[in-house]
Amino acid sequence: MYFLYTIIASLAVFFILKWLKKRRYCTDLRRLDGKTILITGGNSGIGKETAIALAMRGARVIIACRDSDKAEKAVREIKLKSHSLNVLYMELDLANLSSVRDFCKSFLQREKKLDILVNNAGMPGVLEWTDNNFSMCFGVNHLGHFLLTNLLLPRLKECAPSRVITLTCSSYKYQKLDFQDLNYNQLPFFTYCRSKLANIYFSQEVARITEGKGVTSYAVHPGKRSFVQSGWTCHYSILFRMLVQVIMWMFFVPCEIGAQTVIYCAVSDEAAKHSGGYFIDCRPATLRPFARDAAVAKKLWEASERLVNLA
Ligand SMILES: NC(=O)c1ccc[n+]([C@@H]2O[C@H](COP(=O)([O-])OP(=O)(O)OC[C@H]3O[C@@H](n4cnc5c(N)ncnc54)[C@H](OP(=O)(O)O)[C@@H]3O)[C@@H](O)[C@H]2O)c1
C-alpha cells in the first residue's frame, strides 16, 4: 500500500512541477533590423536574455548598467550568443537621479534612434536607500525609470511607432500604494510589491499620455505561474541564497523563458492593440481592479514628477 502511495505522490509532484514550469515561447518571428533598443539592467537575468534575443533579430541593442565590469562581460556574451556585433553598453545608475540625467543627455547626443525602451532593471525587496534618499525599490524600480522614460520620450515619439516595456511582478497584488508614504521601507517583500504596483500604474499612464502619438506601453510579469531563475538572490545572505537556489531549481523557469513575454511585447502586432495592458506568458492578462484605477495612476505620475523635479 505504501508503495502505491509513494507512486501517486511522486506522480502528483511530477505533474505539479511540469505545470508550474510549462514553457511558452514568443512565436512571432519578426526581425528588428534597423531598430534601436535600450534595455536597463541588461547585464544579467531576464534583461540579458532579452538582449540576446533582440540582438539575434537584428536590432542595435544598448544595455544600460551601473557596473562597467559586469556590463563589458555581458556585452561579450550577448555578442557571442546573438552573433551580432551591434551591442554596446552605457553607464546608468538608476539609484542616482543625476546619473539618469547624465545618461539621457549622452544617449540623446549619441543615438539618433530609440524604437523600444525596456525598463527591466530592478531591485528585489531590500531595506536600503538610494543616493537621493528614496527607498531602494521605489527609487530604482519606479522613480529611476520614471525619469529615464520621461527624458527619452521625445526621442521615442520621433521614432514612432515605438514601444515602452516595463517589467513588473504579479506580486503587485499584495499591496496598495500609500501616498502619505510612497517611500515605504519597512518589510522588504512589501516594499518590492509596492514598487511593482507603481510600475503598472506608470505603464498605464505612459499609454494614456502617448495615445495617438505612436508610442505604446506594456507592463510585463516575466514568469508564469512561477518565477524566474535570475540573479536577484545576490542581494541576500549565502544561507538564504542556498535555500532559494533549491527552490529556484525546482519551481522557477530559466531566464530564457522569463524573457519571452518581453520579446512578445517588443515585436507583436497583437500586443500593440493593448497599449497600457498587463502581459503574462505572451498574452494580455487581467489586473486586480485596484491596479486599473486611472485616477491613482495619474496621481502617482504627478507625485513622481514632483519627487524627481521634473518641471
Ligand atoms: N526573477 C523573477 O522571477 C521576476 C519576477 C517578476 C518580475 N521580475 C522583474 O524582472 C526584472 C529583471 O529582474 P531579474 O529577475 O532578471 O533580476 P536580476 O538578474 O537581479 O537583474 C536585475 C538587473 O537590474 C540591475 N540593477 C539593479 N539596480 C540597478 C541600478 N541602480 N541601476 C542600474 N541597474 C540596476 C542589476 O544590475 P547589477 O547586476 O549591477 O546588480 C541587474 O542587471 C526586474 O524588474 C524584476 O523586478 C523578476
mmCIF file of C-alpha atoms and ligand atoms in Angstrom:
data_model
loop_
_atom_site.group_PDB
_atom_site.id
_atom_site.type_symbol
_atom_site.label_atom_id
_atom_site.label_comp_id
_atom_site.label_asym_id
_atom_site.label_seq_id
_atom_site.Cartn_x
_atom_site.Cartn_y
_atom_site.Cartn_z
ATOM 1 C CA MET A 1 0.000 0.000 0.000
ATOM 2 C CA TYR A 2 2.826 2.401 0.951
ATOM 3 C CA PHE A 3 4.396 1.672 -2.414
ATOM 4 C CA LEU A 4 1.206 2.776 -4.167
ATOM 5 C CA TYR A 5 1.004 5.976 -2.096
ATOM 6 C CA THR A 6 4.625 6.775 -2.959
ATOM 7 C CA ILE A 7 3.959 6.362 -6.657
ATOM 8 C CA ILE A 8 0.825 8.531 -6.521
ATOM 9 C CA ALA A 9 2.653 11.236 -4.514
ATOM 10 C CA SER A 10 5.623 11.174 -6.933
ATOM 11 C CA LEU A 11 3.323 11.458 -9.943
ATOM 12 C CA ALA A 12 1.450 14.342 -8.302
ATOM 13 C CA VAL A 13 4.733 16.198 -7.626
ATOM 14 C CA PHE A 14 5.900 15.483 -11.174
ATOM 15 C CA PHE A 15 2.746 16.916 -12.770
ATOM 16 C CA ILE A 16 2.635 19.946 -10.453
ATOM 17 C CA LEU A 17 6.273 20.783 -11.365
ATOM 18 C CA LYS A 18 5.543 20.237 -15.047
ATOM 19 C CA TRP A 19 2.522 22.576 -14.811
ATOM 20 C CA LEU A 20 4.491 25.232 -12.924
ATOM 21 C CA LYS A 21 7.392 25.152 -15.369
ATOM 22 C CA LYS A 22 5.343 24.862 -18.572
ATOM 23 C CA ARG A 23 7.205 26.814 -21.242
ATOM 24 C CA ARG A 24 5.679 29.238 -23.658
ATOM 25 C CA TYR A 25 7.746 30.893 -26.368
ATOM 26 C CA CYS A 26 7.084 34.025 -28.376
ATOM 27 C CA THR A 27 6.101 32.574 -31.745
ATOM 28 C CA ASP A 28 6.222 35.881 -33.639
ATOM 29 C CA LEU A 29 9.499 35.685 -35.545
ATOM 30 C CA ARG A 30 9.540 39.292 -36.769
ATOM 31 C CA ARG A 31 13.008 40.769 -37.317
ATOM 32 C CA LEU A 32 14.081 44.067 -35.820
ATOM 33 C CA ASP A 33 16.714 45.200 -38.344
ATOM 34 C CA GLY A 34 17.320 48.934 -38.135
ATOM 35 C CA LYS A 35 15.666 49.268 -34.697
ATOM 36 C CA THR A 36 17.476 50.615 -31.641
ATOM 37 C CA ILE A 37 16.574 49.042 -28.322
ATOM 38 C CA LEU A 38 17.608 50.211 -24.869
ATOM 39 C CA ILE A 39 17.437 47.689 -22.007
ATOM 40 C CA THR A 40 18.103 48.799 -18.439
ATOM 41 C CA GLY A 41 19.991 46.263 -16.338
ATOM 42 C CA GLY A 42 20.763 44.115 -19.382
ATOM 43 C CA ASN A 43 23.879 42.651 -17.791
ATOM 44 C CA SER A 44 22.118 39.778 -16.042
ATOM 45 C CA GLY A 45 18.995 37.659 -15.726
ATOM 46 C CA ILE A 46 15.944 38.406 -17.837
ATOM 47 C CA GLY A 47 17.475 41.608 -19.246
ATOM 48 C CA LYS A 48 20.487 39.757 -20.646
ATOM 49 C CA GLU A 49 18.337 37.047 -22.248
ATOM 50 C CA THR A 50 16.100 39.748 -23.747
ATOM 51 C CA ALA A 51 19.195 41.489 -25.143
ATOM 52 C CA ILE A 52 20.446 38.252 -26.743
ATOM 53 C CA ALA A 53 17.067 37.504 -28.349
ATOM 54 C CA LEU A 54 16.541 41.034 -29.695
ATOM 55 C CA ALA A 55 20.136 41.326 -30.991
ATOM 56 C CA MET A 56 19.586 37.994 -32.790
ATOM 57 C CA ARG A 57 16.644 39.601 -34.584
ATOM 58 C CA GLY A 58 18.944 42.298 -35.979
ATOM 59 C CA ALA A 59 18.349 45.193 -33.553
ATOM 60 C CA ARG A 60 21.023 47.539 -32.251
ATOM 61 C CA VAL A 61 20.943 46.730 -28.533
ATOM 62 C CA ILE A 62 22.215 49.051 -25.827
ATOM 63 C CA ILE A 63 22.298 47.757 -22.278
ATOM 64 C CA ALA A 64 22.289 50.420 -19.561
ATOM 65 C CA CYS A 65 24.154 49.165 -16.493
ATOM 66 C CA ARG A 66 25.707 50.514 -13.312
ATOM 67 C CA ASP A 67 28.764 48.226 -13.175
ATOM 68 C CA SER A 68 31.180 48.550 -16.105
ATOM 69 C CA ASP A 69 32.965 45.218 -15.483
ATOM 70 C CA LYS A 70 29.713 43.255 -15.422
ATOM 71 C CA ALA A 71 28.433 45.220 -18.420
ATOM 72 C CA GLU A 72 31.527 44.558 -20.562
ATOM 73 C CA LYS A 73 31.384 40.879 -19.742
ATOM 74 C CA ALA A 74 27.680 40.779 -20.616
ATOM 75 C CA VAL A 75 28.251 42.616 -23.920
ATOM 76 C CA ARG A 76 30.833 39.976 -24.907
ATOM 77 C CA GLU A 77 28.392 37.181 -24.054
ATOM 78 C CA ILE A 78 25.445 38.838 -25.824
ATOM 79 C CA LYS A 79 27.553 39.362 -28.966
ATOM 80 C CA LEU A 80 28.753 35.783 -28.893
ATOM 81 C CA LYS A 81 25.327 34.230 -28.370
ATOM 82 C CA SER A 82 23.430 36.507 -30.770
ATOM 83 C CA HIS A 83 26.117 36.528 -33.488
ATOM 84 C CA SER A 84 25.695 40.305 -33.629
ATOM 85 C CA LEU A 85 28.334 43.000 -33.181
ATOM 86 C CA ASN A 86 25.675 45.697 -32.798
ATOM 87 C CA VAL A 87 25.593 45.514 -28.985
ATOM 88 C CA LEU A 88 27.034 48.061 -26.573
ATOM 89 C CA TYR A 89 26.665 49.306 -23.051
ATOM 90 C CA MET A 90 26.254 52.723 -21.466
ATOM 91 C CA GLU A 91 26.612 53.587 -17.818
ATOM 92 C CA LEU A 92 23.439 54.188 -15.825
ATOM 93 C CA ASP A 93 22.744 54.014 -12.102
ATOM 94 C CA LEU A 94 19.006 54.200 -11.538
ATOM 95 C CA ALA A 95 19.587 54.779 -7.820
ATOM 96 C CA ASN A 96 21.043 58.186 -8.638
ATOM 97 C CA LEU A 97 18.900 60.741 -10.471
ATOM 98 C CA SER A 98 21.939 62.741 -11.653
ATOM 99 C CA SER A 99 23.241 59.561 -13.274
ATOM 100 C CA VAL A 100 19.872 59.131 -15.018
ATOM 101 C CA ARG A 101 20.008 62.718 -16.322
ATOM 102 C CA ASP A 102 23.644 62.332 -17.485
ATOM 103 C CA PHE A 103 22.809 59.053 -19.164
ATOM 104 C CA CYS A 104 19.882 60.548 -21.083
ATOM 105 C CA LYS A 105 21.973 63.535 -22.163
ATOM 106 C CA SER A 106 24.712 61.370 -23.638
ATOM 107 C CA PHE A 107 22.216 58.852 -25.067
ATOM 108 C CA LEU A 108 20.322 61.600 -26.907
ATOM 109 C CA GLN A 109 23.606 63.034 -28.222
ATOM 110 C CA ARG A 110 24.977 59.683 -29.405
ATOM 111 C CA GLU A 111 21.907 57.828 -30.597
ATOM 112 C CA LYS A 112 19.598 59.227 -33.217
ATOM 113 C CA LYS A 113 17.043 56.447 -32.751
ATOM 114 C CA LEU A 114 15.138 54.792 -29.937
ATOM 115 C CA ASP A 115 12.448 52.360 -31.019
ATOM 116 C CA ILE A 116 11.985 50.237 -27.917
ATOM 117 C CA LEU A 117 12.759 51.070 -24.301
ATOM 118 C CA VAL A 118 12.778 48.093 -21.924
ATOM 119 C CA ASN A 119 12.551 49.230 -18.298
ATOM 120 C CA ASN A 120 13.935 45.968 -16.962
ATOM 121 C CA ALA A 121 16.395 46.737 -14.145
ATOM 122 C CA GLY A 122 15.068 46.021 -10.704
ATOM 123 C CA MET A 123 15.979 45.583 -7.080
ATOM 124 C CA PRO A 124 14.302 42.851 -5.037
ATOM 125 C CA GLY A 125 12.980 43.629 -1.563
ATOM 126 C CA VAL A 126 15.810 45.290 0.344
ATOM 127 C CA LEU A 127 15.627 47.954 3.047
ATOM 128 C CA GLU A 128 18.219 50.312 1.577
ATOM 129 C CA TRP A 129 18.149 53.913 0.357
ATOM 130 C CA THR A 130 19.153 55.472 -2.952
ATOM 131 C CA ASP A 131 21.610 58.364 -3.304
ATOM 132 C CA ASN A 132 18.610 60.694 -3.379
ATOM 133 C CA ASN A 133 17.114 59.239 -0.188
ATOM 134 C CA PHE A 134 14.329 57.254 -1.729
ATOM 135 C CA SER A 135 13.725 53.681 -0.638
ATOM 136 C CA MET A 136 15.785 51.446 -2.949
ATOM 137 C CA CYS A 137 12.823 49.619 -4.508
ATOM 138 C CA PHE A 138 10.692 52.698 -5.097
ATOM 139 C CA GLY A 139 13.732 54.756 -6.174
ATOM 140 C CA VAL A 140 15.257 52.257 -8.631
ATOM 141 C CA ASN A 141 12.269 50.255 -9.826
ATOM 142 C CA HIS A 142 9.895 53.187 -10.224
ATOM 143 C CA LEU A 143 11.440 56.684 -9.931
ATOM 144 C CA GLY A 144 14.668 55.976 -11.866
ATOM 145 C CA HIS A 145 12.671 54.502 -14.745
ATOM 146 C CA PHE A 146 10.076 57.266 -14.477
ATOM 147 C CA LEU A 147 12.723 59.952 -15.020
ATOM 148 C CA LEU A 148 14.526 57.925 -17.697
ATOM 149 C CA THR A 149 11.337 57.361 -19.721
ATOM 150 C CA ASN A 150 10.264 60.992 -19.437
ATOM 151 C CA LEU A 151 13.624 62.271 -20.664
ATOM 152 C CA LEU A 152 13.676 59.800 -23.561
ATOM 153 C CA LEU A 153 10.012 60.208 -24.510
ATOM 154 C CA PRO A 154 10.652 62.915 -27.151
ATOM 155 C CA ARG A 155 13.014 60.518 -28.970
ATOM 156 C CA LEU A 156 10.507 57.670 -28.689
ATOM 157 C CA LYS A 157 7.834 59.936 -30.215
ATOM 158 C CA GLU A 158 10.171 60.938 -33.050
ATOM 159 C CA CYS A 159 10.742 57.241 -33.788
ATOM 160 C CA ALA A 160 7.061 56.238 -33.656
ATOM 161 C CA PRO A 161 5.769 53.601 -33.820
ATOM 162 C CA SER A 162 7.797 52.884 -30.699
ATOM 163 C CA ARG A 163 7.276 50.917 -27.511
ATOM 164 C CA VAL A 164 7.934 51.155 -23.774
ATOM 165 C CA ILE A 165 8.035 47.820 -21.943
ATOM 166 C CA THR A 166 8.174 47.855 -18.152
ATOM 167 C CA LEU A 167 8.925 44.767 -16.061
ATOM 168 C CA THR A 168 6.544 44.396 -13.155
ATOM 169 C CA CYS A 169 5.620 41.406 -10.987
ATOM 170 C CA SER A 170 2.425 39.514 -10.226
ATOM 171 C CA SER A 171 3.153 40.190 -6.544
ATOM 172 C CA TYR A 172 1.850 43.754 -7.139
ATOM 173 C CA LYS A 173 -1.472 42.406 -5.872
ATOM 174 C CA TYR A 174 -0.331 42.008 -2.258
ATOM 175 C CA GLN A 175 -0.021 45.744 -1.583
ATOM 176 C CA LYS A 176 -1.557 49.139 -2.335
ATOM 177 C CA LEU A 177 0.218 52.484 -2.605
ATOM 178 C CA ASP A 178 0.193 54.815 0.362
ATOM 179 C CA PHE A 179 0.508 58.376 -0.949
ATOM 180 C CA GLN A 180 1.460 59.563 2.540
ATOM 181 C CA ASP A 181 4.443 57.221 2.423
ATOM 182 C CA LEU A 182 5.384 56.340 -1.170
ATOM 183 C CA ASN A 183 8.845 55.523 0.149
ATOM 184 C CA TYR A 184 7.507 52.770 2.398
ATOM 185 C CA ASN A 185 10.610 50.868 3.532
ATOM 186 C CA GLN A 186 9.541 48.527 6.319
ATOM 187 C CA LEU A 187 9.020 44.966 5.137
ATOM 188 C CA PRO A 188 11.372 44.037 2.255
ATOM 189 C CA PHE A 189 8.857 41.996 0.263
ATOM 190 C CA PHE A 190 6.098 44.584 0.611
ATOM 191 C CA THR A 191 8.368 47.451 -0.445
ATOM 192 C CA TYR A 192 9.135 45.410 -3.587
ATOM 193 C CA CYS A 193 5.408 44.704 -4.220
ATOM 194 C CA ARG A 194 4.575 48.401 -3.967
ATOM 195 C CA SER A 195 7.326 49.368 -6.421
ATOM 196 C CA LYS A 196 5.999 46.771 -8.870
ATOM 197 C CA LEU A 197 2.465 48.140 -8.465
ATOM 198 C CA ALA A 198 3.924 51.587 -9.217
ATOM 199 C CA ASN A 199 5.421 50.086 -12.422
ATOM 200 C CA ILE A 200 1.918 49.043 -13.507
ATOM 201 C CA TYR A 201 0.342 52.461 -12.890
ATOM 202 C CA PHE A 202 3.342 54.060 -14.614
ATOM 203 C CA SER A 203 2.967 51.854 -17.692
ATOM 204 C CA GLN A 204 -0.752 52.664 -17.920
ATOM 205 C CA GLU A 205 -0.102 56.392 -17.647
ATOM 206 C CA VAL A 206 2.596 56.241 -20.364
ATOM 207 C CA ALA A 207 -0.038 54.640 -22.610
ATOM 208 C CA ARG A 208 -2.558 57.341 -21.736
ATOM 209 C CA ILE A 209 -0.335 60.355 -22.314
ATOM 210 C CA THR A 210 1.101 58.973 -25.560
ATOM 211 C CA GLU A 211 -2.207 57.835 -27.016
ATOM 212 C CA GLY A 212 -2.390 58.777 -30.691
ATOM 213 C CA LYS A 213 1.311 59.677 -30.751
ATOM 214 C CA GLY A 214 2.563 56.287 -31.920
ATOM 215 C CA VAL A 215 4.090 55.184 -28.615
ATOM 216 C CA THR A 216 2.626 52.103 -26.930
ATOM 217 C CA SER A 217 3.277 50.853 -23.411
ATOM 218 C CA TYR A 218 3.220 47.399 -21.825
ATOM 219 C CA ALA A 219 3.658 46.070 -18.276
ATOM 220 C CA VAL A 220 5.111 42.550 -18.184
ATOM 221 C CA HIS A 221 5.245 39.894 -15.485
ATOM 222 C CA PRO A 222 8.083 37.687 -16.752
ATOM 223 C CA GLY A 223 7.218 34.421 -15.017
ATOM 224 C CA LYS A 224 4.048 32.485 -15.455
ATOM 225 C CA ARG A 225 2.550 30.621 -12.546
ATOM 226 C CA SER A 226 6.064 30.623 -11.133
ATOM 227 C CA PHE A 227 9.079 32.967 -11.046
ATOM 228 C CA VAL A 228 12.354 33.150 -12.958
ATOM 229 C CA GLN A 229 15.797 31.717 -12.099
ATOM 230 C CA SER A 230 17.637 35.053 -12.269
ATOM 231 C CA GLY A 231 20.351 36.822 -10.280
ATOM 232 C CA TRP A 232 18.178 38.662 -7.730
ATOM 233 C CA THR A 233 19.318 36.458 -4.826
ATOM 234 C CA CYS A 234 22.796 38.072 -4.963
ATOM 235 C CA HIS A 235 21.420 40.829 -2.717
ATOM 236 C CA TYR A 236 20.896 38.384 0.186
ATOM 237 C CA SER A 237 22.957 36.223 2.567
ATOM 238 C CA ILE A 238 24.637 32.996 1.461
ATOM 239 C CA LEU A 239 22.286 30.924 3.602
ATOM 240 C CA PHE A 240 19.210 32.483 2.012
ATOM 241 C CA ARG A 241 20.770 32.058 -1.442
ATOM 242 C CA MET A 242 21.433 28.351 -0.898
ATOM 243 C CA LEU A 243 17.882 27.785 0.260
ATOM 244 C CA VAL A 244 16.337 29.747 -2.597
ATOM 245 C CA GLN A 245 18.650 28.071 -5.120
ATOM 246 C CA VAL A 246 16.989 24.726 -4.426
ATOM 247 C CA ILE A 247 13.501 26.227 -4.700
ATOM 248 C CA MET A 248 14.504 28.065 -7.882
ATOM 249 C CA TRP A 249 15.832 24.910 -9.453
ATOM 250 C CA MET A 250 12.665 23.010 -8.618
ATOM 251 C CA PHE A 251 9.963 25.548 -9.349
ATOM 252 C CA PHE A 252 11.282 28.541 -11.332
ATOM 253 C CA VAL A 253 11.682 28.823 -15.109
ATOM 254 C CA PRO A 254 15.011 29.759 -16.785
ATOM 255 C CA CYS A 255 15.671 33.402 -17.782
ATOM 256 C CA GLU A 256 15.299 32.489 -21.449
ATOM 257 C CA ILE A 257 11.642 31.707 -20.735
ATOM 258 C CA GLY A 258 11.288 34.756 -18.486
ATOM 259 C CA ALA A 259 12.292 36.948 -21.437
ATOM 260 C CA GLN A 260 9.642 35.567 -23.817
ATOM 261 C CA THR A 261 6.801 37.937 -22.862
ATOM 262 C CA VAL A 262 9.157 40.933 -23.121
ATOM 263 C CA ILE A 263 10.141 39.774 -26.620
ATOM 264 C CA TYR A 264 6.469 39.274 -27.483
ATOM 265 C CA CYS A 265 5.644 42.838 -26.405
ATOM 266 C CA ALA A 266 8.605 44.127 -28.440
ATOM 267 C CA VAL A 267 7.518 42.539 -31.723
ATOM 268 C CA SER A 268 3.859 41.548 -31.717
ATOM 269 C CA ASP A 269 1.139 43.481 -33.583
ATOM 270 C CA GLU A 270 -1.401 41.769 -31.363
ATOM 271 C CA ALA A 271 0.243 43.228 -28.239
ATOM 272 C CA ALA A 272 0.171 46.701 -29.815
ATOM 273 C CA LYS A 273 -3.632 46.567 -29.711
ATOM 274 C CA HIS A 274 -3.458 46.506 -25.903
ATOM 275 C CA SER A 275 -1.329 49.543 -25.065
ATOM 276 C CA GLY A 276 -1.451 50.140 -21.301
ATOM 277 C CA GLY A 277 -2.095 46.439 -20.754
ATOM 278 C CA TYR A 278 -0.559 43.862 -18.455
ATOM 279 C CA PHE A 279 1.009 40.776 -20.032
ATOM 280 C CA ILE A 280 1.904 37.333 -18.755
ATOM 281 C CA ASP A 281 3.010 34.344 -20.766
ATOM 282 C CA CYS A 282 2.886 36.094 -24.158
ATOM 283 C CA ARG A 283 -0.700 37.300 -23.847
ATOM 284 C CA PRO A 284 -2.741 40.015 -22.139
ATOM 285 C CA ALA A 285 -3.672 39.263 -18.537
ATOM 286 C CA THR A 286 -6.203 40.730 -16.151
ATOM 287 C CA LEU A 287 -5.194 43.032 -13.320
ATOM 288 C CA ARG A 288 -6.954 43.337 -9.999
ATOM 289 C CA PRO A 289 -9.475 46.258 -10.217
ATOM 290 C CA PHE A 290 -7.468 48.496 -7.824
ATOM 291 C CA ALA A 291 -4.453 48.254 -10.163
ATOM 292 C CA ARG A 292 -6.555 49.545 -13.062
ATOM 293 C CA ASP A 293 -7.517 52.797 -11.337
ATOM 294 C CA ALA A 294 -6.643 55.579 -13.797
ATOM 295 C CA ALA A 295 -7.016 58.261 -11.104
ATOM 296 C CA VAL A 296 -4.356 56.571 -8.944
ATOM 297 C CA ALA A 297 -2.072 56.210 -11.977
ATOM 298 C CA LYS A 298 -2.383 59.933 -12.700
ATOM 299 C CA LYS A 299 -1.852 60.820 -9.048
ATOM 300 C CA LEU A 300 1.325 58.704 -8.911
ATOM 301 C CA TRP A 301 2.596 60.311 -12.126
ATOM 302 C CA GLU A 302 2.125 63.801 -10.696
ATOM 303 C CA ALA A 303 3.706 62.853 -7.362
ATOM 304 C CA SER A 304 6.658 61.287 -9.210
ATOM 305 C CA GLU A 305 7.128 64.454 -11.299
ATOM 306 C CA ARG A 306 7.467 66.417 -8.071
ATOM 307 C CA LEU A 307 9.839 63.881 -6.480
ATOM 308 C CA VAL A 308 12.277 63.875 -9.425
ATOM 309 C CA ASN A 309 11.912 67.629 -10.023
ATOM 310 C CA LEU A 310 10.513 67.223 -13.488
ATOM 311 C CA ALA A 311 9.030 70.582 -14.358
HETATM 312 N N1 LIG B 1 13.044 36.880 -11.436
HETATM 313 C C1 LIG B 1 11.735 36.880 -11.322
HETATM 314 O O1 LIG B 1 11.121 35.857 -11.037
HETATM 315 C C2 LIG B 1 10.950 38.140 -11.563
HETATM 316 C C3 LIG B 1 9.566 38.104 -11.345
HETATM 317 C C4 LIG B 1 8.834 39.236 -11.567
HETATM 318 C C5 LIG B 1 9.446 40.389 -12.009
HETATM 319 N N2 LIG B 1 10.797 40.418 -12.196
HETATM 320 C C6 LIG B 1 11.391 41.690 -12.661
HETATM 321 O O2 LIG B 1 12.226 41.432 -13.771
HETATM 322 C C7 LIG B 1 13.233 42.436 -13.837
HETATM 323 C C8 LIG B 1 14.583 41.781 -14.074
HETATM 324 O O3 LIG B 1 14.937 41.069 -12.914
HETATM 325 P P1 LIG B 1 15.794 39.728 -12.897
HETATM 326 O O4 LIG B 1 14.926 38.709 -12.303
HETATM 327 O O5 LIG B 1 16.402 39.485 -14.214
HETATM 328 O O6 LIG B 1 16.880 40.108 -11.788
HETATM 329 P P2 LIG B 1 18.468 40.308 -11.858
HETATM 330 O O7 LIG B 1 19.107 39.165 -12.534
HETATM 331 O O8 LIG B 1 18.846 40.633 -10.448
HETATM 332 O O9 LIG B 1 18.639 41.602 -12.772
HETATM 333 C C9 LIG B 1 18.379 42.882 -12.291
HETATM 334 C C10 LIG B 1 19.180 43.862 -13.101
HETATM 335 O O10 LIG B 1 18.891 45.184 -12.620
HETATM 336 C C11 LIG B 1 20.122 45.859 -12.455
HETATM 337 N N3 LIG B 1 20.063 46.942 -11.480
HETATM 338 C C12 LIG B 1 19.763 46.861 -10.165
HETATM 339 N N4 LIG B 1 19.890 48.063 -9.593
HETATM 340 C C13 LIG B 1 20.280 48.918 -10.580
HETATM 341 C C14 LIG B 1 20.594 50.294 -10.611
HETATM 342 N N5 LIG B 1 20.566 51.062 -9.504
HETATM 343 N N6 LIG B 1 20.959 50.861 -11.787
HETATM 344 C C15 LIG B 1 21.033 50.103 -12.906
HETATM 345 N N7 LIG B 1 20.766 48.806 -12.940
HETATM 346 C C16 LIG B 1 20.396 48.209 -11.781
HETATM 347 C C17 LIG B 1 21.086 44.777 -11.998
HETATM 348 O O11 LIG B 1 22.414 45.233 -12.141
HETATM 349 P P3 LIG B 1 23.609 44.632 -11.200
HETATM 350 O O12 LIG B 1 23.985 43.327 -11.825
HETATM 351 O O13 LIG B 1 24.666 45.669 -11.288
HETATM 352 O O14 LIG B 1 23.022 44.467 -9.823
HETATM 353 C C18 LIG B 1 20.688 43.659 -12.947
HETATM 354 O O15 LIG B 1 21.297 43.835 -14.202
HETATM 355 C C19 LIG B 1 13.145 43.210 -12.526
HETATM 356 O O16 LIG B 1 12.458 44.431 -12.766
HETATM 357 C C20 LIG B 1 12.310 42.320 -11.630
HETATM 358 O O17 LIG B 1 11.580 43.047 -10.658
HETATM 359 C C21 LIG B 1 11.558 39.314 -11.990
#
